[in-house]
Short mmCIF file of C-alpha atoms in Angstrom, two decimals:
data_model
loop_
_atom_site.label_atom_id
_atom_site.label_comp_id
_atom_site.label_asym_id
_atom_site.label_seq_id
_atom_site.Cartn_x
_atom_site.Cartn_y
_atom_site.Cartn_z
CA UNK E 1 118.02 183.40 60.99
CA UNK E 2 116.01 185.76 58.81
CA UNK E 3 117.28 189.68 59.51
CA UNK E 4 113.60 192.35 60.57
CA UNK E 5 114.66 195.45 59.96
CA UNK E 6 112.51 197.93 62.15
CA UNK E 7 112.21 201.94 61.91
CA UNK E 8 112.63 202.86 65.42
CA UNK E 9 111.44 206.46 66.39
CA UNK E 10 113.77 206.66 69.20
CA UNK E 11 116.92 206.36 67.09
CA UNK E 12 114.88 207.97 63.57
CA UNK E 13 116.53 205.29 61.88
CA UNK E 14 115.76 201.73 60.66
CA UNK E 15 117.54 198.98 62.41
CA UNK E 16 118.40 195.35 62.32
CA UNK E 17 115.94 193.85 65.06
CA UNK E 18 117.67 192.23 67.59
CA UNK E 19 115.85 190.63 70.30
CA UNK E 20 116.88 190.84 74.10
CA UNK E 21 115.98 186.96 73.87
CA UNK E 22 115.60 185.15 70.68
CA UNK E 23 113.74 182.83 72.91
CA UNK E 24 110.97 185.27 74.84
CA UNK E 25 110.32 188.04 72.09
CA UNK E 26 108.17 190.25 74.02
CA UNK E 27 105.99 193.26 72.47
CA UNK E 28 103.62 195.59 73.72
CA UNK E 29 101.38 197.63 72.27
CA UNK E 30 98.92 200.73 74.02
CA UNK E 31 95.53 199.59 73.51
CA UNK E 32 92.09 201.42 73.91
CA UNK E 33 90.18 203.46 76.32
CA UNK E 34 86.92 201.96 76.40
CA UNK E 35 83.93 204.03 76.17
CA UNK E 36 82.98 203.54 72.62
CA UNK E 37 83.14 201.51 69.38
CA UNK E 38 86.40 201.67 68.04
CA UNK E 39 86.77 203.96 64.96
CA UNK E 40 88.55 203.36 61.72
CA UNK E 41 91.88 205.33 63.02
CA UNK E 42 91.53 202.82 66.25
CA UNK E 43 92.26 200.05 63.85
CA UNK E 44 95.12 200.98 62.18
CA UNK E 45 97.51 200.22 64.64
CA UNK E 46 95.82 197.05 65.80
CA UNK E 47 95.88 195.63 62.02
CA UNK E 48 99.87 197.32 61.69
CA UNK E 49 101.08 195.38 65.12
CA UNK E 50 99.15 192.41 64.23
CA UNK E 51 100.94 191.68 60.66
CA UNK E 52 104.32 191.98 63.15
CA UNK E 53 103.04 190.17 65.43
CA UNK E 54 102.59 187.55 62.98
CA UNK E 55 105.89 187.88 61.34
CA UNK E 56 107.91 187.22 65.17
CA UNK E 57 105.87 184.46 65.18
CA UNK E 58 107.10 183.13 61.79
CA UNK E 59 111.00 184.04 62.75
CA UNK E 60 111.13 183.04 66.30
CA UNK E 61 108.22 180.36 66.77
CA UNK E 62 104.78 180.97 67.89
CA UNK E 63 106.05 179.93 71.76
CA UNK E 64 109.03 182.45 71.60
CA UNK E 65 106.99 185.90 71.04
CA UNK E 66 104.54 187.19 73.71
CA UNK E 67 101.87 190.23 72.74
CA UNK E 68 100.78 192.34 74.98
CA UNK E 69 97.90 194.90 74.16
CA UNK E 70 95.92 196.67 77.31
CA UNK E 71 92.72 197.73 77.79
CA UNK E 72 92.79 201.16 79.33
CA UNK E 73 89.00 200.87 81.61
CA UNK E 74 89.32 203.22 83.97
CA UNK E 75 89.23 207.11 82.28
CA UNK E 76 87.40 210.34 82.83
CA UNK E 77 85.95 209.62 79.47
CA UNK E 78 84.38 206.02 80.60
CA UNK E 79 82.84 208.34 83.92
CA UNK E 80 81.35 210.50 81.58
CA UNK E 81 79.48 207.97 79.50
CA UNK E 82 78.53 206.05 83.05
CA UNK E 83 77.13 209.50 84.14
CA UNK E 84 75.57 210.07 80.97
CA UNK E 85 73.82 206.61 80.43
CA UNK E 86 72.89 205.69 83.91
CA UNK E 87 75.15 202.24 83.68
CA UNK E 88 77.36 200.74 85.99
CA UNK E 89 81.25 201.61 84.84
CA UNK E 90 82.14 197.53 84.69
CA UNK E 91 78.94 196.44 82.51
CA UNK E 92 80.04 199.88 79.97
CA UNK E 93 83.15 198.52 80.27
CA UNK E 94 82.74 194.87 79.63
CA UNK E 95 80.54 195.31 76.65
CA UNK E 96 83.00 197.64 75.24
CA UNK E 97 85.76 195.55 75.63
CA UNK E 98 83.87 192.67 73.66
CA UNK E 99 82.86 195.19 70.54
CA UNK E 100 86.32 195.84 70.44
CA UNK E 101 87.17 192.04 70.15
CA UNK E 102 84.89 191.22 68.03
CA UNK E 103 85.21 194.10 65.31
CA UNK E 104 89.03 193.99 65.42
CA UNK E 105 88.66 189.88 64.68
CA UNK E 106 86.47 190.88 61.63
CA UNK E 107 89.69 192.46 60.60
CA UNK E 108 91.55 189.16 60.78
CA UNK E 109 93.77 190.55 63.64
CA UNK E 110 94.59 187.64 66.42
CA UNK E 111 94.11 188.36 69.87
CA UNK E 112 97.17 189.04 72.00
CA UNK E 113 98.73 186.52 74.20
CA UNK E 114 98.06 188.94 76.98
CA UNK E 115 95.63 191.60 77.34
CA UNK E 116 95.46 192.89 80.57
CA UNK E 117 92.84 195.87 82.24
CA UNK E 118 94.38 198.42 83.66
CA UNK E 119 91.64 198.06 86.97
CA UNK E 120 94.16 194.36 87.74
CA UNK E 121 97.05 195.98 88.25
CA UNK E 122 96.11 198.94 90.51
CA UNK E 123 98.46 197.66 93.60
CA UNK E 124 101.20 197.65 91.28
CA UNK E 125 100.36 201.00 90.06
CA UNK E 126 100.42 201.96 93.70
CA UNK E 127 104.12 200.35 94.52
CA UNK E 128 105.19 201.92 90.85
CA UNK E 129 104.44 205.59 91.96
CA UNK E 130 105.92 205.23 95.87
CA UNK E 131 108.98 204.02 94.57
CA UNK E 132 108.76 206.93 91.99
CA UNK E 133 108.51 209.14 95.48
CA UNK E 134 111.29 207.63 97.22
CA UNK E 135 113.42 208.03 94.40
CA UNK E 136 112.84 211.48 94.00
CA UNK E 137 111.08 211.72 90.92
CA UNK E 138 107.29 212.33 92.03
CA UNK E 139 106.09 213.99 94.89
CA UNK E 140 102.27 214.23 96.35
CA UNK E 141 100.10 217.45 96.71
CA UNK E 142 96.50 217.92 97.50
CA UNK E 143 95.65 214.02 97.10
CA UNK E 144 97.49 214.18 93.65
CA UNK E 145 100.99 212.20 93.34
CA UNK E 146 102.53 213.95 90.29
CA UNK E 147 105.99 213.00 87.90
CA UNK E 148 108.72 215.39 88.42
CA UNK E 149 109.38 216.21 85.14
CA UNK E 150 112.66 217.94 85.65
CA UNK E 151 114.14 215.05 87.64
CA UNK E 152 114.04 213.01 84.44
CA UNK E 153 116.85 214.49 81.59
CA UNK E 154 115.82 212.79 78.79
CA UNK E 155 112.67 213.60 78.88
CA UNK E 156 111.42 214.88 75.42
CA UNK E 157 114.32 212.66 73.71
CA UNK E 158 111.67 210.16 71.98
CA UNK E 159 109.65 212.96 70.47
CA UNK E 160 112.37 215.41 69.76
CA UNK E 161 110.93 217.95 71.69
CA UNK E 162 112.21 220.18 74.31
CA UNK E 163 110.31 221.23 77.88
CA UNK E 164 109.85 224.49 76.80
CA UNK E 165 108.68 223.52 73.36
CA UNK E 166 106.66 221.23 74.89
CA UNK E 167 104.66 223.89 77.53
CA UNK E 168 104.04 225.61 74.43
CA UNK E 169 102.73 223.30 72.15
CA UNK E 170 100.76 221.30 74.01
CA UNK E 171 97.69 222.02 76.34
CA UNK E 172 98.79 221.50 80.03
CA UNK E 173 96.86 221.24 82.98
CA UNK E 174 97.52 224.24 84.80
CA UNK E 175 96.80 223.50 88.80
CA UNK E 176 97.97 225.29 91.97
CA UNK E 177 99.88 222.39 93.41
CA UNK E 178 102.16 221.11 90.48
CA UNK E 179 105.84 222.80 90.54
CA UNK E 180 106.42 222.63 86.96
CA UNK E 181 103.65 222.76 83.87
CA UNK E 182 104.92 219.89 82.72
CA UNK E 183 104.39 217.80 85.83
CA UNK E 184 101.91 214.90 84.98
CA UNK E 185 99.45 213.04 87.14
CA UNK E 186 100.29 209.23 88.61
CA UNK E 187 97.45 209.24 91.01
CA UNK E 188 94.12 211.65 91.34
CA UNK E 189 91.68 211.88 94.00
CA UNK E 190 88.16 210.15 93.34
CA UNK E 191 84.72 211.77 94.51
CA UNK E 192 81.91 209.33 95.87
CA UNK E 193 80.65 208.73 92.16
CA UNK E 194 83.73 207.97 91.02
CA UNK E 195 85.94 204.66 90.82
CA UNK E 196 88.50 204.64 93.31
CA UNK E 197 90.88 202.87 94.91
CA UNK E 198 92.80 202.75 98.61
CA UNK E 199 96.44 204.63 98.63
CA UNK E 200 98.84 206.32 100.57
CA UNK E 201 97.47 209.43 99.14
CA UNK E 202 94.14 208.91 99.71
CA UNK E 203 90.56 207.13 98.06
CA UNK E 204 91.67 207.85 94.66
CA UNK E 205 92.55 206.54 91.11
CA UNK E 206 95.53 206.44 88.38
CA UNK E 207 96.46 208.68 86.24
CA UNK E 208 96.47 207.57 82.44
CA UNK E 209 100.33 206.82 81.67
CA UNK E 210 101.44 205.11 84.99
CA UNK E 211 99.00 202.06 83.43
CA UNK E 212 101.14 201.07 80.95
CA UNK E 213 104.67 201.44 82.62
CA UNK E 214 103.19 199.26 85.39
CA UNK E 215 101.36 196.28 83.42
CA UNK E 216 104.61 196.25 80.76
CA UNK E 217 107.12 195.90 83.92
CA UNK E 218 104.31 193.00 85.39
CA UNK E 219 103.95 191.15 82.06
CA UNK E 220 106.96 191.95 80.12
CA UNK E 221 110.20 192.77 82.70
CA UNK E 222 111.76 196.27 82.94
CA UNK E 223 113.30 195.49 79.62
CA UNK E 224 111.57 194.53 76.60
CA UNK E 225 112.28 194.56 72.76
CA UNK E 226 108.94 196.65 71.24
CA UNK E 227 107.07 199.27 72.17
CA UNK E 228 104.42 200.29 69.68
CA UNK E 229 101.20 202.64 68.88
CA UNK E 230 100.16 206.09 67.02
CA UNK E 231 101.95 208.42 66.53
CA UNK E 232 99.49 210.41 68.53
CA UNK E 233 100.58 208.80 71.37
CA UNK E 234 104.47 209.47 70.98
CA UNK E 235 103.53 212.72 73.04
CA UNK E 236 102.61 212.74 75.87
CA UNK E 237 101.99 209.06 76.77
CA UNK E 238 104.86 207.51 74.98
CA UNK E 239 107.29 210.05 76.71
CA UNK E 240 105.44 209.92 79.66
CA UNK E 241 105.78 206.01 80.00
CA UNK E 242 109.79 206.29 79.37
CA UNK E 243 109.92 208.50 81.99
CA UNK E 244 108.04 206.79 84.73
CA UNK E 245 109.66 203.24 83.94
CA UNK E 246 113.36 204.55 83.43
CA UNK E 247 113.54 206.66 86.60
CA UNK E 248 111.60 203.38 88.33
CA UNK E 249 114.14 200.99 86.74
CA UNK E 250 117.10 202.60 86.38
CA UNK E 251 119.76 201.32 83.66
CA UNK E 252 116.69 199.29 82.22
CA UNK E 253 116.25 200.99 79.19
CA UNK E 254 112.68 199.98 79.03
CA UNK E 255 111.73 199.00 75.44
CA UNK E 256 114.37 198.87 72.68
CA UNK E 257 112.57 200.03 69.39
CA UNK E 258 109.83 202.26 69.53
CA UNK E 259 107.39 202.19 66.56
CA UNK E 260 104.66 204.36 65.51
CA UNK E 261 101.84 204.11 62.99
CA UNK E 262 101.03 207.62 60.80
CA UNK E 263 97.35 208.75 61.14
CA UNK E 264 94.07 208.06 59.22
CA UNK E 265 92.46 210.06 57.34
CA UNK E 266 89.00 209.84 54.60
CA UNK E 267 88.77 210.97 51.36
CA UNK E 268 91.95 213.01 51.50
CA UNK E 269 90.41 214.56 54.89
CA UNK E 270 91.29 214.45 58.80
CA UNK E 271 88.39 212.28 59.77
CA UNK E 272 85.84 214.38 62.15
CA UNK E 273 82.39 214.03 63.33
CA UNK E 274 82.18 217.80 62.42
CA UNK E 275 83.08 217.16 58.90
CA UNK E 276 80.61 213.93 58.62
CA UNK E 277 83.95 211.64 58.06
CA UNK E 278 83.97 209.63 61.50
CA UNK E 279 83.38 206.48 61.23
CA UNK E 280 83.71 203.17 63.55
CA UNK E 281 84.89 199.76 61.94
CA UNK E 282 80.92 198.60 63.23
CA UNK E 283 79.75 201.66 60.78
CA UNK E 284 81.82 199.70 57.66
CA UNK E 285 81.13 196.37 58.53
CA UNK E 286 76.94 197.01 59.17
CA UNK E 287 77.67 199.26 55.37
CA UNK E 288 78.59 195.48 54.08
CA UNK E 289 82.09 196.73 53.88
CA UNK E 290 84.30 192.82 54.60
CA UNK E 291 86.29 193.06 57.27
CA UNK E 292 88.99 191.27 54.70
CA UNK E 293 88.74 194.75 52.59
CA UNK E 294 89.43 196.96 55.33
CA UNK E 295 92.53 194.90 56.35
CA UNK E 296 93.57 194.86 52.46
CA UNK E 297 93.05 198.52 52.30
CA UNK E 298 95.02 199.18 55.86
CA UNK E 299 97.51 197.28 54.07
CA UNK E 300 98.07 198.62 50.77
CA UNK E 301 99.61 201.54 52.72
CA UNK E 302 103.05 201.85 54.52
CA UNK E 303 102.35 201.97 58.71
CA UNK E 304 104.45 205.34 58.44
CA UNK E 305 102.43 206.56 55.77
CA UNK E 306 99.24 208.60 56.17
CA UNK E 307 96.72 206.37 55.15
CA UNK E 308 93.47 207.41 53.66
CA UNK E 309 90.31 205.59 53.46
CA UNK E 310 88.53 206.17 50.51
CA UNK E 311 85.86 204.59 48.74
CA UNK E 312 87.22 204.32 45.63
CA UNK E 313 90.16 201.82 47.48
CA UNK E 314 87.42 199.92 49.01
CA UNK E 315 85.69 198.92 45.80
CA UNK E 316 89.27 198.07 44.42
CA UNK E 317 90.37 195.78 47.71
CA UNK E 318 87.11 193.99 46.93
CA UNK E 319 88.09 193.66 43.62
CA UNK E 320 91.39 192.44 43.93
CA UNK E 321 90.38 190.01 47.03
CA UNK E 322 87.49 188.56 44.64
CA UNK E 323 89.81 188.01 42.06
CA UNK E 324 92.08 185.66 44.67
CA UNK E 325 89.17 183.60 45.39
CA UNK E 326 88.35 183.00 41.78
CA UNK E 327 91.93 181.75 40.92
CA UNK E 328 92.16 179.84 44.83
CA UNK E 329 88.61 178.22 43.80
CA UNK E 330 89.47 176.95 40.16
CA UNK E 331 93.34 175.72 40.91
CA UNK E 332 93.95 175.67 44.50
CA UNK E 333 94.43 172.53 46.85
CA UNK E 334 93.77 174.09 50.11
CA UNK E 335 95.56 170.69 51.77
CA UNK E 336 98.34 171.93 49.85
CA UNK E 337 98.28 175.25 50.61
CA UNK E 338 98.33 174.61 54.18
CA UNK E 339 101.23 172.72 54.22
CA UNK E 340 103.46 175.47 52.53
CA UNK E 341 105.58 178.15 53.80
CA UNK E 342 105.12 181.84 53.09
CA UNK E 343 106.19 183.34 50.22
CA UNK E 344 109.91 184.32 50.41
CA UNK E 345 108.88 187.70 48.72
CA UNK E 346 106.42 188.64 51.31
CA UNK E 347 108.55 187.89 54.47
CA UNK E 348 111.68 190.15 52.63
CA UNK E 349 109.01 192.37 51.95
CA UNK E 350 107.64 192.54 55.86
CA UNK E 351 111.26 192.10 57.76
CA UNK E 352 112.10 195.53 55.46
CA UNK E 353 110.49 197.82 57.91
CA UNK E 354 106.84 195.95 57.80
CA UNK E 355 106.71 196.83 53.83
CA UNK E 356 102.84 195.54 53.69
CA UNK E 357 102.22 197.35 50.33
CA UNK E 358 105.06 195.71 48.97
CA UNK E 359 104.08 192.22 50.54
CA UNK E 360 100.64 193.10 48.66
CA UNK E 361 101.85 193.64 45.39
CA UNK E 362 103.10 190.26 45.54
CA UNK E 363 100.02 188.85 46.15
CA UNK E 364 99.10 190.23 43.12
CA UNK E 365 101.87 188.73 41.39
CA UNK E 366 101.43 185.07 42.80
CA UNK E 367 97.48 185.68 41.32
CA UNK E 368 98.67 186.60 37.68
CA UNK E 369 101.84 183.23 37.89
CA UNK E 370 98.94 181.02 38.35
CA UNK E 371 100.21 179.42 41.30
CA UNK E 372 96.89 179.57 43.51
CA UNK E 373 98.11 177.21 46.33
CA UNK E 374 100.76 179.85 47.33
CA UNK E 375 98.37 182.41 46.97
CA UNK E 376 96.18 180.59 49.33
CA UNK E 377 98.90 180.40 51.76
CA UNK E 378 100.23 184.03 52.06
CA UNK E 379 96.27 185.53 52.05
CA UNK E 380 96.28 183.35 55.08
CA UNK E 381 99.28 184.38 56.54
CA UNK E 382 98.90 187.90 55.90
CA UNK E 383 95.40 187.73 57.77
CA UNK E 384 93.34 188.53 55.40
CA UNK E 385 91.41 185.37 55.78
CA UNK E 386 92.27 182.52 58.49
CA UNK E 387 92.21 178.90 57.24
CA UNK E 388 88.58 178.05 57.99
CA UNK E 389 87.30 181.43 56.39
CA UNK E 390 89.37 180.93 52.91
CA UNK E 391 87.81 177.18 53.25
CA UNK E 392 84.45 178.47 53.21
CA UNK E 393 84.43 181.26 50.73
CA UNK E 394 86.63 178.81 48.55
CA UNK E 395 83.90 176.44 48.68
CA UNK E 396 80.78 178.90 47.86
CA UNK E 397 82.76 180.17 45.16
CA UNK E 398 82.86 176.63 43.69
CA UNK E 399 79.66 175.83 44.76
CA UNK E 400 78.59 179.23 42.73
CA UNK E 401 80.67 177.81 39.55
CA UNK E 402 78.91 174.65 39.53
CA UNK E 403 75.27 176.00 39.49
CA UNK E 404 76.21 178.31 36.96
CA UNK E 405 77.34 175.92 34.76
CA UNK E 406 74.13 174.05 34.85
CA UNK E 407 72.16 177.31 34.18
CA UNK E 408 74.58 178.33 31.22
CA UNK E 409 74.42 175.22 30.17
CA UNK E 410 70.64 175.77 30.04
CA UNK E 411 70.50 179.20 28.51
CA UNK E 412 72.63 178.27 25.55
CA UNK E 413 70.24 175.78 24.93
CA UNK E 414 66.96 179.09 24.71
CA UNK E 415 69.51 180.96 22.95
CA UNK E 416 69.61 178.13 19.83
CA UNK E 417 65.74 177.79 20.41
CA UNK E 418 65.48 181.98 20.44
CA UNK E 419 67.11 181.78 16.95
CA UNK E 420 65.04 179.42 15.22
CA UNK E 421 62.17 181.41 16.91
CA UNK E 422 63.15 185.20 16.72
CA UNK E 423 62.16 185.66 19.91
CA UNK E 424 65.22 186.66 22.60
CA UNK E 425 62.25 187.16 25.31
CA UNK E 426 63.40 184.39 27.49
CA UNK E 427 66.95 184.79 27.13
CA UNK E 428 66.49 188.27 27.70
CA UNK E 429 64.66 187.38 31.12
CA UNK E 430 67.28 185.49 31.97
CA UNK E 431 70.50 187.58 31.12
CA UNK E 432 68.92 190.39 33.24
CA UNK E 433 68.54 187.79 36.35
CA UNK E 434 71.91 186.93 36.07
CA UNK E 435 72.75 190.24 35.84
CA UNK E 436 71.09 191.32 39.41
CA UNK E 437 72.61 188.62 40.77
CA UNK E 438 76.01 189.98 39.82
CA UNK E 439 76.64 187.35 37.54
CA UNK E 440 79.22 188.42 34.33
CA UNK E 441 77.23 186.39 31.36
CA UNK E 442 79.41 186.67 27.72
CA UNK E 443 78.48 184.57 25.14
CA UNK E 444 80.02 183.33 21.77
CA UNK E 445 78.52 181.37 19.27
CA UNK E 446 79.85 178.04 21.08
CA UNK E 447 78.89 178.65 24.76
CA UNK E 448 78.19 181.00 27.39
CA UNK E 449 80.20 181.64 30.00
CA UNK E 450 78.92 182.50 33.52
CA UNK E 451 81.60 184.44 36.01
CA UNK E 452 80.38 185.08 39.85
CA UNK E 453 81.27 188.45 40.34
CA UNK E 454 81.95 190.98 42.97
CA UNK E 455 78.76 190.52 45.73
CA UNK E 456 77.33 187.41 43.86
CA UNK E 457 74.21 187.25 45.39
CA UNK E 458 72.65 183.80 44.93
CA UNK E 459 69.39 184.19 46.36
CA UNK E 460 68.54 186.38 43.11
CA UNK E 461 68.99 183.27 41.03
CA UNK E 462 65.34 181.93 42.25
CA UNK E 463 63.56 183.68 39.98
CA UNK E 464 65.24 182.16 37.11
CA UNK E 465 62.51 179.38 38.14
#
């Protein structure tokens, strides 16, 4: 069996992975709160959990390894936009949830096997934080239920942070009725305009952490093998969740390796509205920006590494991706291709602590041996296209070759009429068509040689007519 060795930010060590079950490899992963578009720093940890996701699936079968992501859809934040806009919560909600889909599938990331909302799983939210009560680790006040903190001694151990370092360093909610600072909300009271729900406590709703304990212990068991996200989320959610489900579950250990993606940033810079930086993966894509190079880009970079977006990487990713298709198109058998495994190189590369720059580089290095059908198969498996999309842009790019060849064909024939004549006019017309189109033309005195280049644009050829 191949060996995944995982960084996990519980022990700040890497580890040989060792599922609870070779046979039910279960992952979850916090997913978003949906208000908005997703921006770029959104999409690093979907694209990061996706290429493992991918990888169990290789090592354990596709059957063997369930993916869980959540969609967090009921937030202070989604009130705000309903109260804002005028729309019903469920229709901001649902439309969100789709634009997240669909712009994180641009990205070649697959959809989870399981991707619940936390507004299904508000009874067991409920049962969650009563038998948090009983046990002595939450107690209500004022229509709030709230975590006892202090009941819970290893709280702090995942981020490596004590309680009182933690009052300090982070903003608390500071309310009458809590008997420690660090006490978080499990359940909240809910005016008329707000969603709510029935509880022992009252017409209320959940507070943001008791979500994911209760849809990972519905979908996944009290124990599971991966728990993953930003590092953004390490404190307080993270801890928060550890908390909740170990004092629910005790002895359960809840998930075994915890992983965490490093932040985005752009051009060297924390991306901000404020600093005209922000942008969501809908901004890129509408830019022109491939989904394919934003992936390749996410890639190129370590998950624990800050990554930063830059243009400059953007125009290279499109670069290097072009140059894949050009070798796939000339030598590849994509029947061939299909039928291979991955790339020995790329899965050591991935089961060493999800080394995607490494796995990369060899892409690079399958492109410059020649061998195109392996090529074609890891830019598949790494997600950068899916079968049907390397098919097509495989076939456009031969397509592209073969009406080139008829036009060089063509212009070589003005260029020996140009030199009996002295007049280049026409050849000149033609060389600056082709050269709007993004077409490389070189020439020697035996032929010339037409290369589709980056953002080949066909529809400029016309008006070589």
């Amino acid at each position: 069996m191949t060996k995944i060795k995982l960084h996990n930010t519980k022990t700040r060590r890497k580890e040989e992975f060792t599922p609870l079950d070779p046979e039910n490899v279960r992952m979850y992963v916090c997913g978003p709160t949906v208000y908005d578009r997703a921006h770029l720093g959104n999409a690093r940890p979907v694209v990061v959990f996706d290429v493992l996701y991918r990888l169990l699936r290789h090592v354990y079968g596709k059957d063997a390894v369930t993916y869980v992501r959540n969609f967090t859809d009921v937030d202070d934040k989604i009130n705000t936009r309903a109260a804002e806009s005028g729309r019903p919560i469920g229709d901001i909600t649902n439309e969100t949830i789709q634009w997240f889909l669909d712009d994180m599938g641009s990205l070649g990331a697959l959809e989870p096997d399981q991707m619940p909302r936390a507004t299904q799983f508000i009874p067991q939210m409920v049962a969650m934080i009563e038998d948090l009560i009983a046990k002595g680790h939450a107690y209500a006040a004022e229509g709030h239920v709230l975590f006892a903190v202090e009941s819970y001694t290893e709280y702090g151990a995942l981020s490596g942070r004590s309680i009182d370092d933690m009052i300090a360093g982070a903003r608390v909610e500071v309310a009458p009725y809590k008997r420690n600072p660090m006490d978080f909300v499990l359940w909240k009271p809910s005016s008329g305009d707000q969603p709510g729900w029935d509880s022992p406590w009252g017409w209320g709703r959940p507070g943001w952490h008791i979500e994911c304990s209760a849809m990972s212990y519905e979908l996944l068991g009290a124990s599971f093998d991966i728990h993953g996200g930003g590092n953004d989320l390490m404190f307080p959610h993270h801890e928060n969740e550890i908390a909740q489900s170990c004092c629910a579950h005790p002895g359960s250990g809840f998930a075994q390796v915890w992983m965490h993606n490093e932040m985005l940033q752009v051009e060297g810079k924390k991306m901000s509205k404020s600093l005209g930086n922000f942008f969501t993966v809908r901004d890129l894509l509408d830019q022109g920006v491939p989904g394919e190079v934003i992936r390749f880009v996410f890639l190129s970079t370590h998950y624990r590494k800050p990554m930063d977006w830059t243009a400059e990487k953007s125009v290279e990713a499109q670069s290097r991706i072009h140059g894949f298709i050009e070798h796939i198109a000339q030598y590849g058998n994509l029947d061939n291709a299909s039928r291979l495994e991955p790339e020995t190189a790329i899965i050591d590369a991935l089961c060493d602590d999800l080394n995607t720059h490494a796995a990369i580089n060899c892409l690079s290095k399958l492109n410059g041996s020649g061998d195109a059908d392996k090529l074609a198969r890891n830019v598949v498996f790494l997600g950068i296209f899916d079968d049907k999309q390397l098919a097509t842009r495989v076939a456009k790019h031969r397509d592209a070759h073969i009406t080139l060849a008829a036009i060089a064909k063509d212009l070589q024939a003005k260029r020996f009429e140009a030199k009996d004549s002295k007049d280049f006019t026409e050849v000149d017309r033609i060389k600056h068509i082709l050269t709007l189109a993004n077409v490389s033309v070189r020439m020697n005195k035996d032929e010339v040689l037409l290369t589709p280049e980056v953002g080949f644009d066909p529809s400029k050829l016309g008006a070589l007519k």
